[in-house]
Coordinates of C-alpha atoms and ligand atoms in Angstrom, one line a residue:
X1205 CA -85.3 -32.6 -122.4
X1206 CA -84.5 -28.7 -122.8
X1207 CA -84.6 -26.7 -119.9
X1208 CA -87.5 -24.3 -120.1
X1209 CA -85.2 -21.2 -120.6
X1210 CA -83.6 -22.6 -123.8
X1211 CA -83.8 -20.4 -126.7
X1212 CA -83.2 -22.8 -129.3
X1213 CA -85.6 -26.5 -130.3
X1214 CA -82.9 -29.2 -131.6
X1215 CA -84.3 -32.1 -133.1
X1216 CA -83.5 -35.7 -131.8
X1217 CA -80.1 -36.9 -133.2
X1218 CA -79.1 -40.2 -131.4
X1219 CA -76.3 -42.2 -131.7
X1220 CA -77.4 -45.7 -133.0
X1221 CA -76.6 -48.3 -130.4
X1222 CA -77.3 -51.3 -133.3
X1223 CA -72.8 -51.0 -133.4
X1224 CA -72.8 -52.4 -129.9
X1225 CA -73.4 -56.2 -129.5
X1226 CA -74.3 -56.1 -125.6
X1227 CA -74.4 -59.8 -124.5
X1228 CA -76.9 -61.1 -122.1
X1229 CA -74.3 -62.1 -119.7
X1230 CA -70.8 -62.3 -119.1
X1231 CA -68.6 -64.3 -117.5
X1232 CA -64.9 -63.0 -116.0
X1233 CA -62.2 -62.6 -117.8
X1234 CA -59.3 -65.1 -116.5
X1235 CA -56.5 -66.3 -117.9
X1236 CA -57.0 -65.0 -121.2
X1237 CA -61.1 -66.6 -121.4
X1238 CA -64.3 -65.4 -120.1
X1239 CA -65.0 -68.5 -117.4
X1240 CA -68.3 -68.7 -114.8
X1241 CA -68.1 -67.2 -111.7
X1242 CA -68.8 -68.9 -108.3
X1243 CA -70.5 -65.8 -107.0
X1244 CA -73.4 -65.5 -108.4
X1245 CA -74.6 -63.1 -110.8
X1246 CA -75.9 -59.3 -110.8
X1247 CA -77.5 -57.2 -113.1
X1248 CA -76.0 -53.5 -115.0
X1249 CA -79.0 -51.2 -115.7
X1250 CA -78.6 -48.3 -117.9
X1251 CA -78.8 -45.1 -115.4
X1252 CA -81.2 -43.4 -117.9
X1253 CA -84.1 -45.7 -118.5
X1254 CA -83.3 -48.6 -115.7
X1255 CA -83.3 -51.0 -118.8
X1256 CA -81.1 -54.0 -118.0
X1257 CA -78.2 -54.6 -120.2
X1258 CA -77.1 -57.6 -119.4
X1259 CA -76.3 -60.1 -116.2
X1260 CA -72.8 -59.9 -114.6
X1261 CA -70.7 -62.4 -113.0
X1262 CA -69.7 -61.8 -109.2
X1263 CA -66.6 -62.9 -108.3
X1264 CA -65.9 -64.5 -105.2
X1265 CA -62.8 -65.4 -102.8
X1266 CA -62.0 -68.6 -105.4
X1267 CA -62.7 -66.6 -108.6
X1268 CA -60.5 -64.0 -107.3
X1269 CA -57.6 -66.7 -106.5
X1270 CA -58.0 -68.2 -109.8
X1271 CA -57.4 -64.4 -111.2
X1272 CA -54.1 -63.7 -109.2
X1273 CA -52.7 -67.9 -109.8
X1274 CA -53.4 -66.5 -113.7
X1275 CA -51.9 -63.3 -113.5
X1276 CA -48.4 -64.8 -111.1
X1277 CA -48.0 -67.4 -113.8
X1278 CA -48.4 -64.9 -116.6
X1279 CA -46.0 -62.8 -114.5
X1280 CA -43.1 -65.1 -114.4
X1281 CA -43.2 -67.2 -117.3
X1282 CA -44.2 -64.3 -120.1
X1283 CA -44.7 -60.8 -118.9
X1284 CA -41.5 -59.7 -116.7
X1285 CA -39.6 -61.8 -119.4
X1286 CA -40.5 -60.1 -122.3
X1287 CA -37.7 -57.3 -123.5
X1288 CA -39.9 -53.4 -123.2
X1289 CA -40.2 -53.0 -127.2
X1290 CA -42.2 -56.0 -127.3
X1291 CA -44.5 -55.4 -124.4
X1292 CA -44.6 -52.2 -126.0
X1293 CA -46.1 -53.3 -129.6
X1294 CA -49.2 -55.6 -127.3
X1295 CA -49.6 -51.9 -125.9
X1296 CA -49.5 -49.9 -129.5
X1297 CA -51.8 -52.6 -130.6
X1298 CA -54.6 -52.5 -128.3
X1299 CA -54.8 -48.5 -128.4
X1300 CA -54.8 -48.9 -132.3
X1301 CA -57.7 -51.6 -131.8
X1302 CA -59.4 -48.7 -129.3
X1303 CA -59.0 -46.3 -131.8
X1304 CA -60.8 -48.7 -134.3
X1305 CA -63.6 -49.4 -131.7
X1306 CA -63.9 -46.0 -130.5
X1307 CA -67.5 -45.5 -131.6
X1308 CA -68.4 -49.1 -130.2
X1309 CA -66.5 -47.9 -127.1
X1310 CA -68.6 -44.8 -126.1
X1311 CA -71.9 -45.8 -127.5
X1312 CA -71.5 -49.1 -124.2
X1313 CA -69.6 -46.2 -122.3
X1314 CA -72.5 -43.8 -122.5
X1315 CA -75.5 -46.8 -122.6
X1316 CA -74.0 -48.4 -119.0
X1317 CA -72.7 -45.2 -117.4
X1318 CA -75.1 -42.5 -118.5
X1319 CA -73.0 -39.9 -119.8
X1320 CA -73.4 -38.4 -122.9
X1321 CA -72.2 -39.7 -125.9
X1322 CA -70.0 -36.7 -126.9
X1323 CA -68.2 -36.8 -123.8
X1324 CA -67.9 -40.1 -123.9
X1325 CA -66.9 -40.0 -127.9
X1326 CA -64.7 -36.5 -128.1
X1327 CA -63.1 -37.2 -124.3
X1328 CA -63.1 -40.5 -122.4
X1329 CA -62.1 -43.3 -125.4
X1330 CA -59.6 -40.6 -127.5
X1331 CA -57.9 -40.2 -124.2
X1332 CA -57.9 -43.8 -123.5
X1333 CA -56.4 -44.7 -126.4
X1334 CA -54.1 -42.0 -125.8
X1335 CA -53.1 -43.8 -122.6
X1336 CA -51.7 -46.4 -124.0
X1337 CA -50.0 -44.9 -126.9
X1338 CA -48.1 -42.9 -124.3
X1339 CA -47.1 -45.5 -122.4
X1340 CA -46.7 -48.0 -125.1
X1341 CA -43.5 -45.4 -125.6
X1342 CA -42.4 -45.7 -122.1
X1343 CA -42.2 -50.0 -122.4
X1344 CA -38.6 -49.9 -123.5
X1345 CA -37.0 -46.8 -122.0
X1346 CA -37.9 -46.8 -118.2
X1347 CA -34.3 -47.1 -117.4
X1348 CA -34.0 -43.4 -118.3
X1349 CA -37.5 -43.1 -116.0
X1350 CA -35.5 -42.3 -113.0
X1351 CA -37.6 -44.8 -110.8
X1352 CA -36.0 -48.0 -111.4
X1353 CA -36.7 -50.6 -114.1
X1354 CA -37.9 -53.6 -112.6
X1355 CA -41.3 -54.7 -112.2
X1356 CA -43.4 -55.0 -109.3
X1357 CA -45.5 -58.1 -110.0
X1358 CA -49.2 -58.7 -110.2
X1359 CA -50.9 -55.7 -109.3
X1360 CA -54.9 -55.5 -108.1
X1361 CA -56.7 -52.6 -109.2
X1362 CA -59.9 -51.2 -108.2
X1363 CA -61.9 -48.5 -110.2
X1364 CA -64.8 -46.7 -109.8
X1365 CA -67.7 -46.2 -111.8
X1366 CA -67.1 -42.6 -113.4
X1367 CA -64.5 -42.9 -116.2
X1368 CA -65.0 -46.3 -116.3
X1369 CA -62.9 -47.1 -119.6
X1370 CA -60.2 -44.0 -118.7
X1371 CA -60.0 -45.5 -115.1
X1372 CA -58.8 -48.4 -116.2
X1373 CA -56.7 -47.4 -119.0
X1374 CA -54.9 -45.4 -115.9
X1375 CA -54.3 -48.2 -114.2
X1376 CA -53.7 -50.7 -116.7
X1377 CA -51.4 -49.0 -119.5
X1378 CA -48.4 -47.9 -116.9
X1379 CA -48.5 -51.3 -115.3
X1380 CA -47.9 -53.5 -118.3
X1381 CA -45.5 -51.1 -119.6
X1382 CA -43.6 -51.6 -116.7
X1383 CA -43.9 -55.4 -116.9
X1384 CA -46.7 -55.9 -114.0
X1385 CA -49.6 -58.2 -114.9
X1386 CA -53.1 -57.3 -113.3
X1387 CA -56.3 -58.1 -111.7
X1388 CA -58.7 -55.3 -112.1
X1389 CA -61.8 -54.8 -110.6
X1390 CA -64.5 -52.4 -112.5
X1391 CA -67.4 -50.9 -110.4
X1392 CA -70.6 -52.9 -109.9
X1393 CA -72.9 -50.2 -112.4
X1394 CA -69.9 -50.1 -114.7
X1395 CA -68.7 -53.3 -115.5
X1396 CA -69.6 -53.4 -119.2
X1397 CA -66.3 -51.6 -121.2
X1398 CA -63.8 -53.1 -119.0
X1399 CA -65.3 -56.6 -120.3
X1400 CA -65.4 -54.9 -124.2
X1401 CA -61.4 -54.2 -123.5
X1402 CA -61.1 -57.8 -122.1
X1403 CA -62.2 -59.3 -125.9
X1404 CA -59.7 -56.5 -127.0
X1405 CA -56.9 -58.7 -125.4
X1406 CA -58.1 -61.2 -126.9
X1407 CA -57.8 -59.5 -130.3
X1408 CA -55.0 -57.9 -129.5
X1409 CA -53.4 -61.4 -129.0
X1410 CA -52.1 -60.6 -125.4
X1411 CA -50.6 -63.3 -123.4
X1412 CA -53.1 -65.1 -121.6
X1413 CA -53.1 -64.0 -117.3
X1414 CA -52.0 -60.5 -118.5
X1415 CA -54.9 -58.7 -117.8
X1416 CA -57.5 -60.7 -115.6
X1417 CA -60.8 -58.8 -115.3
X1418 CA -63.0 -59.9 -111.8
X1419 CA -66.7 -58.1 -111.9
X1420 CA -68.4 -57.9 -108.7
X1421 CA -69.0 -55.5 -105.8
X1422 CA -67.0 -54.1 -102.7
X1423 CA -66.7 -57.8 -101.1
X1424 CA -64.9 -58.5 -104.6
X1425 CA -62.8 -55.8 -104.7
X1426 CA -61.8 -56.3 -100.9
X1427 CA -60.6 -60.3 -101.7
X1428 CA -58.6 -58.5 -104.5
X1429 CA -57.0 -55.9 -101.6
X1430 CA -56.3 -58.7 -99.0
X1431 CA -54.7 -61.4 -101.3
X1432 CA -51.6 -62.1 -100.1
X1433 CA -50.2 -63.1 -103.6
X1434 CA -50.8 -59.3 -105.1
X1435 CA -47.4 -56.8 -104.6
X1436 CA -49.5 -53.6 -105.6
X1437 CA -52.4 -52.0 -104.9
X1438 CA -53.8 -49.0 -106.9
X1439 CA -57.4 -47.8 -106.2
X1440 CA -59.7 -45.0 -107.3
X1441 CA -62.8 -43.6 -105.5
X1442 CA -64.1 -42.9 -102.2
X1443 CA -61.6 -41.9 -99.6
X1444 CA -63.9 -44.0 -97.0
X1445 CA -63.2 -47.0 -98.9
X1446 CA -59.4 -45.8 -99.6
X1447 CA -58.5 -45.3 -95.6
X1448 CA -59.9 -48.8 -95.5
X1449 CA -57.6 -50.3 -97.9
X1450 CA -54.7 -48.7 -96.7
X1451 CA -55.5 -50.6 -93.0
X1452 CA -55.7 -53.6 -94.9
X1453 CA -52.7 -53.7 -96.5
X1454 CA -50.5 -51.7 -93.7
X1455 CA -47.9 -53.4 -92.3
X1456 CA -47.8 -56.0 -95.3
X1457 CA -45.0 -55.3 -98.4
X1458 CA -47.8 -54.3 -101.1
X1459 CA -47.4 -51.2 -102.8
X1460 CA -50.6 -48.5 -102.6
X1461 CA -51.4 -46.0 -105.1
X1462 CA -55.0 -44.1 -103.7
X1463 CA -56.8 -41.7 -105.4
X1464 CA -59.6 -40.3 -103.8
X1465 CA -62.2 -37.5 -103.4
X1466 CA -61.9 -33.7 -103.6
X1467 CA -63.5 -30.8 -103.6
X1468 CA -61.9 -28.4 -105.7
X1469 CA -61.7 -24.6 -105.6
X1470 CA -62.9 -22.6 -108.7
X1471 CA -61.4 -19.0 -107.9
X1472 CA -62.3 -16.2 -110.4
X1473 CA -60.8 -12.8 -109.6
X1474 CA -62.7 -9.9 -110.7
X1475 CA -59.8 -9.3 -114.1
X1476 CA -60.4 -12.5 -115.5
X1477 CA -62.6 -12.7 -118.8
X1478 CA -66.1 -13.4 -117.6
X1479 CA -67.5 -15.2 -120.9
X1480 CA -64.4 -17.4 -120.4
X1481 CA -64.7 -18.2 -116.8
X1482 CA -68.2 -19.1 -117.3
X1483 CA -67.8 -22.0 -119.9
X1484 CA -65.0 -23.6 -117.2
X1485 CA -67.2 -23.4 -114.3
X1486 CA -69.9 -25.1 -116.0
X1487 CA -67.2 -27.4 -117.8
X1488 CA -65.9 -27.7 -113.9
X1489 CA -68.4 -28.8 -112.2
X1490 CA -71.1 -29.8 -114.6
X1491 CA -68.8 -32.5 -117.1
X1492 CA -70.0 -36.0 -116.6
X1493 CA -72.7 -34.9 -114.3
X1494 CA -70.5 -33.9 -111.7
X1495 CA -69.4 -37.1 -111.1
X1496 CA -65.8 -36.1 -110.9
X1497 CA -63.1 -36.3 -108.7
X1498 CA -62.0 -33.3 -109.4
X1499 CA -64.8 -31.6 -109.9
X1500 CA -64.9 -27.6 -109.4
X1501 CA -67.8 -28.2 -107.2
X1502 CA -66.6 -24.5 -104.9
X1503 CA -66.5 -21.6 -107.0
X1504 CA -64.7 -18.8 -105.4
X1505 CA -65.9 -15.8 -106.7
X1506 CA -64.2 -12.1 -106.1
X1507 CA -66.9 -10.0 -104.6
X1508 CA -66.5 -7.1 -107.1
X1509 CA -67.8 -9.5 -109.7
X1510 CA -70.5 -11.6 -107.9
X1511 CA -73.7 -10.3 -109.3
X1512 CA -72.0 -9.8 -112.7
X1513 CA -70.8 -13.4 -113.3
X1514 CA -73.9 -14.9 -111.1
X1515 CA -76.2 -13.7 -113.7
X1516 CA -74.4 -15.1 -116.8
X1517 CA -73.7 -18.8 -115.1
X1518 CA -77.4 -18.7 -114.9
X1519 CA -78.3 -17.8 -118.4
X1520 CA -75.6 -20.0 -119.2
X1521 CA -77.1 -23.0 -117.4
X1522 CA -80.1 -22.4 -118.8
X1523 CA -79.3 -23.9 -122.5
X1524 CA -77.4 -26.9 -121.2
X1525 CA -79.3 -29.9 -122.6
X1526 CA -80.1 -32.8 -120.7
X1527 CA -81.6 -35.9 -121.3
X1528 CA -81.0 -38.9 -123.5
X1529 CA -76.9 -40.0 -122.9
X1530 CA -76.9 -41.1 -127.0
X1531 CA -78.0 -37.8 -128.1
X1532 CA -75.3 -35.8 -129.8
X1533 CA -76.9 -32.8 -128.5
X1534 CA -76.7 -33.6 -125.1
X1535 CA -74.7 -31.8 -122.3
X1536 CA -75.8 -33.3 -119.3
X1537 CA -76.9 -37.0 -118.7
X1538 CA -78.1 -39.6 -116.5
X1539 CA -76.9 -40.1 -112.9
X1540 CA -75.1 -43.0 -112.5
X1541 CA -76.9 -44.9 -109.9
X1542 CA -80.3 -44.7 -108.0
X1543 CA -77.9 -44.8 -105.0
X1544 CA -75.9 -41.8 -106.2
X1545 CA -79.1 -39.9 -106.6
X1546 CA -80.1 -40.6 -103.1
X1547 CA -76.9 -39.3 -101.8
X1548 CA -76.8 -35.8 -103.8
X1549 CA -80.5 -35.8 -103.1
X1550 CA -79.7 -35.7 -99.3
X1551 CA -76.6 -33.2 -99.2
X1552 CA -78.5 -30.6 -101.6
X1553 CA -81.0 -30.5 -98.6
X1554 CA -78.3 -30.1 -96.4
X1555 CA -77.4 -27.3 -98.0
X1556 CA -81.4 -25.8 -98.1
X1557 CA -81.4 -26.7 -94.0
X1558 CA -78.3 -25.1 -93.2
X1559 CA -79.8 -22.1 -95.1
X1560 CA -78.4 -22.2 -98.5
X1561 CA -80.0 -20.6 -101.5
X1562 CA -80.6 -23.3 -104.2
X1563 CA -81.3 -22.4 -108.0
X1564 CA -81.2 -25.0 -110.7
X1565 CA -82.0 -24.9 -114.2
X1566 CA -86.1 -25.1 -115.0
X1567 CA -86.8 -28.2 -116.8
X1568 CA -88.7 -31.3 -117.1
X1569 CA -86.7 -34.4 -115.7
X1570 CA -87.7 -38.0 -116.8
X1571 CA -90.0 -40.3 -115.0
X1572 CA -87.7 -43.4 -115.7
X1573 CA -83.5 -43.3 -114.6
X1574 CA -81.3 -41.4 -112.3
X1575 CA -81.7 -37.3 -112.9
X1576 CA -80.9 -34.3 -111.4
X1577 CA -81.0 -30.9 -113.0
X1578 CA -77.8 -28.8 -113.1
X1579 CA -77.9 -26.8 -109.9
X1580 CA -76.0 -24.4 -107.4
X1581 CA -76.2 -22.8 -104.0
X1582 CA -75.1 -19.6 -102.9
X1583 CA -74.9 -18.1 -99.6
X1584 CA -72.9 -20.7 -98.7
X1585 CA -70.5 -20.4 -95.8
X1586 CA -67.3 -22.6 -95.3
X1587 CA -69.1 -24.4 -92.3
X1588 CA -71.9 -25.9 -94.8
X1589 CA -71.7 -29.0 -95.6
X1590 CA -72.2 -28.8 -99.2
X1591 CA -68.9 -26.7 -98.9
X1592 CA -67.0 -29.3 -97.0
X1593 CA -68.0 -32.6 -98.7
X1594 CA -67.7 -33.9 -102.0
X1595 CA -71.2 -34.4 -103.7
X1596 CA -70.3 -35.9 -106.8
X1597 CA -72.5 -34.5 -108.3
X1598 CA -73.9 -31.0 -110.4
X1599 CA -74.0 -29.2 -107.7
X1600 CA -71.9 -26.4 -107.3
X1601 CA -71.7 -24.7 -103.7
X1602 CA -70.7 -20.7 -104.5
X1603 CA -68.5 -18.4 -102.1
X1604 CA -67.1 -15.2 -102.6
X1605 CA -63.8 -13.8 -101.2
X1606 CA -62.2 -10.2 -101.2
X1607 CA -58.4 -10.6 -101.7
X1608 CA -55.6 -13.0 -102.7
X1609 CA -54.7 -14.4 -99.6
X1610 CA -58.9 -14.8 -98.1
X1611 CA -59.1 -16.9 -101.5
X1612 CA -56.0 -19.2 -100.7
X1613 CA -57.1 -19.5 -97.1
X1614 CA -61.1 -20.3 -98.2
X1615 CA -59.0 -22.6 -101.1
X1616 CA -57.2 -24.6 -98.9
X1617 CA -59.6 -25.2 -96.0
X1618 CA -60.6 -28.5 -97.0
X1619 CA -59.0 -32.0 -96.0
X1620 CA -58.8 -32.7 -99.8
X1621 CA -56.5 -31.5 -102.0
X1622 CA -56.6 -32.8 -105.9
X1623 CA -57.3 -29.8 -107.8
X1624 CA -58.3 -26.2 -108.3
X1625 CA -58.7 -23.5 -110.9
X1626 CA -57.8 -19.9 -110.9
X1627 CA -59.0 -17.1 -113.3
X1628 CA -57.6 -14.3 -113.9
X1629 CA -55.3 -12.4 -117.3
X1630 CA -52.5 -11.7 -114.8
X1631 CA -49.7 -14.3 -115.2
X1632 CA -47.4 -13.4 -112.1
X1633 CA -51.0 -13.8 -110.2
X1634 CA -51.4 -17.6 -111.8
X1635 CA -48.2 -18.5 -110.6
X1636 CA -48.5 -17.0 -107.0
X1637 CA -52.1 -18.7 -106.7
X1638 CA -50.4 -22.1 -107.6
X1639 CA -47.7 -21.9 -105.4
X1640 CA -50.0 -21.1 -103.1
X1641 CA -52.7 -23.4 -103.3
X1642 CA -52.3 -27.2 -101.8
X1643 CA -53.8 -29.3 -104.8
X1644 CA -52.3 -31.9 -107.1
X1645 CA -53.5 -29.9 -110.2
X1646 CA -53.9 -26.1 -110.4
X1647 CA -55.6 -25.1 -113.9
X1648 CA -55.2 -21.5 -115.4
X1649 CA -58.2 -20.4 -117.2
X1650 CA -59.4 -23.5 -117.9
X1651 CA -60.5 -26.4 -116.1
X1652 CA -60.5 -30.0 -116.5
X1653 CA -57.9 -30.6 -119.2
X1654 CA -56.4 -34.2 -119.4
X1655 CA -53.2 -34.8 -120.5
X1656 CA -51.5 -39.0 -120.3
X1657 CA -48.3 -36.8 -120.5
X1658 CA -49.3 -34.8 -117.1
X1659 CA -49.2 -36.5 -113.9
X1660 CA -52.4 -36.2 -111.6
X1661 CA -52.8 -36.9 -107.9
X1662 CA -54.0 -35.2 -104.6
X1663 CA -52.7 -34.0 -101.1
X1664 CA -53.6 -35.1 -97.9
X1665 CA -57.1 -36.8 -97.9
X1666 CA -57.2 -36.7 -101.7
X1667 CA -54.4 -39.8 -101.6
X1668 CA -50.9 -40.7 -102.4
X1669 CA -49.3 -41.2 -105.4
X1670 CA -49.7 -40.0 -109.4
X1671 CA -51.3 -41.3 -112.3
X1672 CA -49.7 -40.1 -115.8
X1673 CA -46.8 -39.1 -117.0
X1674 CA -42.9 -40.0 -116.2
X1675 CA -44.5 -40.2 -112.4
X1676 CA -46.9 -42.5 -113.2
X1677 CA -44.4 -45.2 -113.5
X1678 CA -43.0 -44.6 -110.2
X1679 CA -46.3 -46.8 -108.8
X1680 CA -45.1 -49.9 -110.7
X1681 CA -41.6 -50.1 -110.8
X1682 CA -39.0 -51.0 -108.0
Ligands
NDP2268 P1 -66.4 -46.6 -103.7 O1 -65.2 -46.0 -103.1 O2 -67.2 -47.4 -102.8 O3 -66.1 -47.5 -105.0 C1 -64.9 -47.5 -105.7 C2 -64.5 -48.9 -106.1 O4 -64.2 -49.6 -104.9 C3 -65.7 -49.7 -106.7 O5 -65.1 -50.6 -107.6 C4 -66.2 -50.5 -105.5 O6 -67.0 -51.6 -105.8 C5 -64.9 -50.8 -104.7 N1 -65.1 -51.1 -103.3 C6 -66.1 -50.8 -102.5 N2 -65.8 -51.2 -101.2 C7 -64.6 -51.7 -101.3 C8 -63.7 -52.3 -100.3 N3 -64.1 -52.4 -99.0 N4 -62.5 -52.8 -100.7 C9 -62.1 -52.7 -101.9 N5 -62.9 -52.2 -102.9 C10 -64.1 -51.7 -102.6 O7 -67.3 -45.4 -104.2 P2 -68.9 -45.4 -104.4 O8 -69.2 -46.0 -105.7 O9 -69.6 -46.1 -103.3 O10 -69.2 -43.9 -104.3 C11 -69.4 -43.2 -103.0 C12 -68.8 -41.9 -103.0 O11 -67.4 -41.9 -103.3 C13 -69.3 -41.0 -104.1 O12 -70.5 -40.3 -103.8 C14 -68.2 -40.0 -104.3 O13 -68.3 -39.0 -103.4 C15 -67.0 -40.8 -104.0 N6 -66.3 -41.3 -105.2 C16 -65.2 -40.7 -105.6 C17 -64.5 -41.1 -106.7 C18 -63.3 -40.5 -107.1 O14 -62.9 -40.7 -108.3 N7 -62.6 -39.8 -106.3 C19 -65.1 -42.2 -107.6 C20 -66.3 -42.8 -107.1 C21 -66.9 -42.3 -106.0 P3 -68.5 -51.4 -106.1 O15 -68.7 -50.3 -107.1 O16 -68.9 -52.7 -106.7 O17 -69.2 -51.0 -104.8

């Protein structure tokens, strides 16, 4: 649908989904086969029409065993043996066989997730494949990594339901690289690609126990956290469900990698180019519905340039297109999961009872799926809610601040700390800000950017540990 302030009529132009074969169920992917599950089963809807795509099986305490026995054997009679440079052609080939499937890729991406297609085609699956092509190059050099070059073992990984694909290319690429065999989990709504990369494998001829994939919910993913036979634990999501895997495996010898929430700072001071700043606040916190960790979901704004920059964020919001995830045209899809809806349902009237101004694009939403139109709040103060807790969602809470220093001080007053923005043409002032400003990732007039060369990671509540780069090895090597 367009939002009623649009100036411009496109016509439909959807992505054929005839590429995809979608199965009407699956079974887990262990030891290099898809087998039942003892669990049960559960079904994966698409977020934009509630059509069912197919029934998934639940893993239980035994399916998870099975997973690890697969993944310890692969582990010590295969994997760990293999010299780097051949590890590292299983890695080159699966991101070739990505590349090939790209389009496959992101049409079940966008059809199970409910983002759109051209995020999901010009972002996610290029920097998937990306992913492993970078670390593909690290298999046979990580004695010059600096951490070590030994493996860790069989590592359990959890992932959320976001970047499903990226998530686990995250995980997955630096840990075979380094000679670790896994057991990942995907999230319940997004189980779908992570089972399209377990036939990939397959293709790609990889050892069976390699990669073991278990589908199921949180009592899945928390057999996978407690098993005594896993060495490493990486997890991405909610910091609830993070603190609770970090009891579980404290005072055990397992390894933890957690990335979590945040609630990122957007800070535009009053030189920076307005048309610019615009595109990366929407880009911030409007990408992939909001449904990003680190979202710019607090724009700062200097208070010389409020009304100015207020009033084209608006007009700007007003030609973002949602509606159909497989349409080319489209900017802003489906929320993820009737459950997600609820939750950014309830903060947003947070935010009108503790006295909030909401404004959100004018436009007709869909009777069927998960939607919420692009939206933001001003008048917010940093006791609101909507200022101090991540909404995962496009909502975007707006402040304003006067100098340098109130802008650090509103930055930082958060318990996470994953990322931020600053905008603004002076350099010496970007590299004061970042020095200043206690996030993982501090972007300079742009927001959002992805890298597999750049490592990425939070402070404090936003977890321990980095994904990417030279330091993403770190995790997985001893
Ligand atoms: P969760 O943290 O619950 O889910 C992340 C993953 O952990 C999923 O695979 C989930 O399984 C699994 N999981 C759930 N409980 C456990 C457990 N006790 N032990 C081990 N694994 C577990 O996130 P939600 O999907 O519930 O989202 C809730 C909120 O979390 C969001 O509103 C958002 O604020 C935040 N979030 C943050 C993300 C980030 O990247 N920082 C990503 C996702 C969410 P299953 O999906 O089957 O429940």
């Amino acid at each position: 649908m367009t939002s009623q302030g649009s100036p411009f009529e496109y016509a439909p132009a959807p992505e054929s989904r005839s590429i995809v074969d979608i199965k009407p169920s699956y079974g887990l992917f262990v030891d290099g086969a898809f087998v039942d599950g003892h669990g049960g089963s559960f079904k994966t809807i698409s977020p934009a029409t509630e059509e069912v795509l197919a029934e998934v099986a639940e893993a239980d305490q035994a399916d998870v065993d099975a997973a690890v026995r697969a993944a310890r054997k692969a582990y010590d009679k295969v994997w760990s043996r293999m010299p780097g440079r051949e590890r590292a052609k299983y890695l080159y080939r699966i991101a070739r066989i990505i590349q090939e499937r790209a389009r496959e890729l992101a049409v079940l991406e966008s059809l199970d997730n409910g983002k759109p297609i051209k995020e999901s085609r010009d972002v996610d699956i290029p920097t998937v494949a990306a992913h492993f092509f970078y670390y593909a190059g690290w298999a046979d050099k990580l004695e010059h990594s600096g951490f070590g070059s030994t493996p860790l073992g069989v590592a359990g990984q959890v992932i959320p339901w976001n970047f499903p694909l990226l998530m686990l290319a995250w995980k997955i690429a630096p840990a075979l690289a380094c000679g670790n065999t896994v057991v990942l989990k995907p999230a319940e709504t997004t189980p779908l690609t992570a089972l399209l990369f377990a036939e990939i494998c397959q293709q790609a001829d990889l050892p069976p126990g390699v990669v073991n994939i278990v589908t199921g919910a949180g009592a899945t993913g928390q057999a996978l956290v407690a098993h005594p036979d896993v060495d490493k634990i990486a997890f991405t999501g909610s910091t609830e469900v993070g603190k609770a895997i970090a009891r579980t495996v404290a005072g055990t010898s397992k390894r933890v990698t957690l990335e979590l929430g945040g609630k990122a700072a957007n800070i535009v001071f009053d030189d920076a180019p307005i048309d610019q700043a615009v595109e990366g606040i929407v880009d911030g916190i409007f990408f992939n519905q909001g449904h990003v960790c680190c979202a710019g979901s607090r724009l700062l704004v200097q208070e010389s340039v409020y009304d100015e920059l207020l009033e084209r964020l608006k007009r700007r919001m007003s030609t973002l297109r949602m509606g159909d995830p497989l349409d080319k045209n489209t900017d802003i899809g489906a929320i993820n999961s009737g459950e997600q809806l609820k939750r950014i349902r309830e903060l947003s009237e947070v935010g009108d009872a503790e006295g909030a101004e909401r404004w959100e694009v004018a436009c007709d939403l869909p009777t069927q799926g998960f939607w919420f139109p692009p939206t933001i709040f001003t008048g917010v103060s940093q006791a609101h809610r909507i200022a101090r807790e991540e909404i995962f969602g496009p909502v975007l809470s707006v402040l304003t601040f006067r100098t340098p220093a109130e802008a650090v001080e509103k930055a930082n007053n958060t318990p996470y700390g994953l990322s931020a923005g600053v905008w603004t043409e002076k350099g010496s002032r970007i590299l004061a800000m970042a020095d200043r400003l206690r996030a993982g990732v501090v972007w300079a007039n742009t927001f959002n950017k992805f890298d597999p060369t750049s490592p990425f990671g939070g402070f404090k509540e936003s977890g321990y540990g980095r994904e990417g780069g030279r330091q993403g090895l770190e995790g997985y090597l001893r």
